Short mmCIF file of C-alpha atoms in Angstrom, two decimals:
data_model
loop_
_atom_site.label_atom_id
_atom_site.label_comp_id
_atom_site.label_asym_id
_atom_site.label_seq_id
_atom_site.Cartn_x
_atom_site.Cartn_y
_atom_site.Cartn_z
CA UNK A 385 -13.46 9.60 22.20
CA UNK A 386 -12.21 8.94 18.66
CA UNK A 387 -11.73 11.01 15.59
CA UNK A 388 -14.03 10.25 12.63
CA UNK A 389 -13.96 11.25 8.96
CA UNK A 390 -17.36 11.12 7.37
CA UNK A 391 -18.08 11.59 3.68
CA UNK A 392 -21.13 13.01 1.93
CA UNK A 393 -21.76 12.42 -1.76
CA UNK A 394 -24.26 14.11 -4.09
CA UNK A 395 -23.56 17.69 -3.04
CA UNK A 396 -22.59 18.92 -6.51
CA UNK A 397 -22.52 22.73 -6.68
CA UNK A 398 -22.43 23.20 -2.91
CA UNK A 399 -21.58 26.86 -2.11
CA UNK A 400 -19.37 28.28 0.62
CA UNK A 401 -22.46 29.63 2.32
CA UNK A 402 -24.26 26.26 2.21
CA UNK A 403 -21.20 24.51 3.67
CA UNK A 404 -21.05 27.12 6.43
CA UNK A 405 -24.77 26.74 7.20
CA UNK A 406 -24.56 22.94 7.28
CA UNK A 407 -21.58 23.12 9.63
CA UNK A 408 -23.43 25.60 11.87
CA UNK A 409 -26.43 23.28 11.97
CA UNK A 410 -24.15 20.50 13.25
CA UNK A 411 -22.43 22.74 15.76
CA UNK A 412 -25.83 23.88 17.13
CA UNK A 413 -26.83 20.38 18.24
CA UNK A 414 -23.56 18.43 18.48
CA UNK A 415 -23.26 18.71 22.27
CA UNK A 416 -26.47 16.65 22.63
CA UNK A 417 -24.38 13.69 21.47
CA UNK A 418 -21.03 14.77 22.93
CA UNK A 419 -19.72 15.18 19.35
CA UNK A 420 -17.49 17.99 18.06
CA UNK A 421 -17.22 18.73 14.35
CA UNK A 422 -13.75 20.17 13.89
CA UNK A 423 -13.50 20.86 10.16
CA UNK A 424 -15.24 20.21 6.85
CA UNK A 425 -13.94 20.39 3.27
CA UNK A 426 -16.07 20.42 0.11
CA UNK A 427 -15.52 19.71 -3.57
CA UNK A 428 -18.45 21.38 -5.37
CA UNK A 429 -17.43 19.66 -8.66
CA UNK A 430 -17.67 16.07 -7.50
CA UNK A 431 -20.22 16.92 -4.77
CA UNK A 432 -18.02 15.31 -2.09
CA UNK A 433 -17.86 16.74 1.42
CA UNK A 434 -15.50 15.50 4.16
CA UNK A 435 -16.19 16.16 7.83
CA UNK A 436 -13.66 15.59 10.62
CA UNK A 437 -15.11 15.13 14.08
CA UNK A 438 -14.38 13.79 17.53
CA UNK A 439 -17.11 11.63 18.94
CA UNK A 440 -17.97 8.70 21.20
CA UNK A 441 -19.16 6.63 18.19
CA UNK A 442 -19.95 6.68 14.48
CA UNK A 443 -23.63 6.40 15.35
CA UNK A 444 -23.40 9.61 17.39
CA UNK A 445 -21.83 11.40 14.40
CA UNK A 446 -24.66 10.13 12.13
CA UNK A 447 -27.38 11.09 14.60
CA UNK A 448 -26.16 14.71 14.62
CA UNK A 449 -25.79 14.83 10.84
CA UNK A 450 -29.26 13.27 10.38
CA UNK A 451 -30.95 15.74 12.73
CA UNK A 452 -29.15 18.56 10.95
CA UNK A 453 -30.56 17.32 7.63
CA UNK A 454 -27.51 15.85 5.92
CA UNK A 455 -26.84 12.19 6.60
CA UNK A 456 -23.32 11.00 5.87
CA UNK A 457 -22.79 8.33 3.18
CA UNK A 458 -19.64 6.96 4.85
CA UNK A 459 -18.25 7.26 8.40
CA UNK A 460 -14.76 6.01 9.26
CA UNK A 461 -13.10 6.05 12.64
CA UNK A 462 -9.62 7.49 12.05
CA UNK A 463 -7.73 6.64 15.23
CA UNK A 464 -4.38 7.32 13.54
CA UNK A 465 -3.37 10.80 12.38
CA UNK A 466 -0.29 12.86 11.67
CA UNK B 1062 -2.78 27.05 -4.73
CA UNK B 1063 -5.74 24.88 -3.69
CA UNK B 1064 -6.43 22.45 -0.91
CA UNK B 1065 -6.83 18.82 -1.90
CA UNK B 1066 -8.17 15.77 -0.06
CA UNK B 1067 -6.83 12.54 -1.43
CA UNK B 1068 -7.92 9.06 -0.43
CA UNK B 1069 -5.97 5.80 -0.34
CA UNK B 1070 -7.76 2.46 -0.16
CA UNK B 1071 -6.34 -0.98 0.59
CA UNK B 1072 -4.25 -0.01 3.63
CA UNK B 1073 -5.95 -2.39 6.04
CA UNK B 1074 -3.93 -2.81 9.24
CA UNK B 1075 -1.83 0.32 8.67
CA UNK B 1076 0.02 1.15 11.88
CA UNK B 1077 0.81 4.53 13.44
CA UNK B 1078 4.45 4.07 12.56
CA UNK B 1079 3.64 3.22 8.91
CA UNK B 1080 1.40 6.28 8.60
CA UNK B 1081 4.17 8.44 10.10
CA UNK B 1082 6.77 7.02 7.69
CA UNK B 1083 4.52 7.50 4.69
CA UNK B 1084 3.85 11.08 5.69
CA UNK B 1085 7.58 11.70 6.21
CA UNK B 1086 8.31 10.27 2.76
CA UNK B 1087 5.87 12.78 1.29
CA UNK B 1088 7.29 15.68 3.31
CA UNK B 1089 10.85 14.83 2.18
CA UNK B 1090 10.11 15.42 -1.52
CA UNK B 1091 6.96 17.63 -1.54
CA UNK B 1092 8.83 20.88 -2.13
CA UNK B 1093 9.96 19.55 -5.53
CA UNK B 1094 6.32 19.98 -6.64
CA UNK B 1095 5.45 22.97 -4.44
CA UNK B 1096 3.06 20.74 -2.49
CA UNK B 1097 2.54 20.71 1.29
CA UNK B 1098 0.89 17.76 2.99
CA UNK B 1099 -0.79 19.24 6.07
CA UNK B 1100 -2.44 16.26 7.74
CA UNK B 1101 -3.34 12.61 7.24
CA UNK B 1102 -5.86 10.40 8.98
CA UNK B 1103 -6.07 6.59 8.78
CA UNK B 1104 -8.69 3.93 9.43
CA UNK B 1105 -6.73 0.65 9.83
CA UNK B 1106 -9.99 -1.33 9.81
CA UNK B 1107 -11.26 -0.25 6.37
CA UNK B 1108 -7.76 0.50 5.11
CA UNK B 1109 -8.74 4.04 4.19
CA UNK B 1110 -6.27 6.95 4.52
CA UNK B 1111 -7.18 10.62 3.95
CA UNK B 1112 -4.50 13.21 3.16
CA UNK B 1113 -5.09 16.94 3.20
CA UNK B 1114 -2.65 19.00 1.16
CA UNK B 1115 -2.16 22.36 -0.46
CA UNK B 1116 -0.85 22.16 -4.00
CA UNK B 1117 -0.85 23.75 -7.45
CA UNK B 1118 -2.71 20.76 -8.92
CA UNK B 1119 -4.03 17.28 -8.30
CA UNK B 1120 -1.31 15.95 -10.62
CA UNK B 1121 1.36 17.52 -8.42
CA UNK B 1122 -0.19 15.77 -5.37
CA UNK B 1123 -0.20 12.43 -7.20
CA UNK B 1124 3.40 12.84 -8.45
CA UNK B 1125 4.64 13.27 -4.87
CA UNK B 1126 2.59 10.37 -3.56
CA UNK B 1127 3.72 8.17 -6.46
CA UNK B 1128 7.41 8.93 -5.93
CA UNK B 1129 6.94 8.29 -2.21
CA UNK B 1130 5.49 4.83 -3.07
CA UNK B 1131 1.80 5.29 -2.26
CA UNK B 1132 -0.36 6.48 -5.12
CA UNK B 1133 -3.74 7.96 -4.16
CA UNK B 1134 -6.94 6.27 -5.37
CA UNK B 1135 -8.94 9.52 -5.35
CA UNK B 1136 -7.87 13.19 -5.35
CA UNK B 1137 -10.46 15.94 -4.87
CA UNK B 1138 -9.86 19.67 -4.91
CA UNK B 1139 -11.57 21.03 -1.80
CA UNK B 1140 -11.72 24.76 -2.41
CA UNK B 1141 -14.34 25.20 0.30
CA UNK B 1142 -13.63 24.55 3.97
CA UNK B 1143 -14.89 25.52 7.43
#
């Protein structure tokens, strides 16, 4: 398993409730792909959302996000962390 | 105080040790600006590094990073998180 940071653009004006619902939608189906979404952070002004996950692959992360209705624009493996 | 996610590009091949040293350099001077760098994640392949911090402003985050020798390419306030 590896940690991934994925990035969504175009979510200008996202609200706390919308972020919560999107995260819950991921959590509801993530186990199908052996993915776990740990945290997400959102900047409503620039419309940027960052999601930190642990997953077997970037494709698995994207499949969960896609099924939940919010494909990621970027997905980076982040094997190093402090 | 607000949480910020900042992004560094161009760090292809960054090692665990280099990430650790960079983070330590931030931690050593962060209190001068009332900033706290909580976590950082790195993708040596794309050269992308993400840093999560809590700070009074984006400028304060950049001043610490700049003095530590690694200016950020992007800094986003992320007032929303899950």
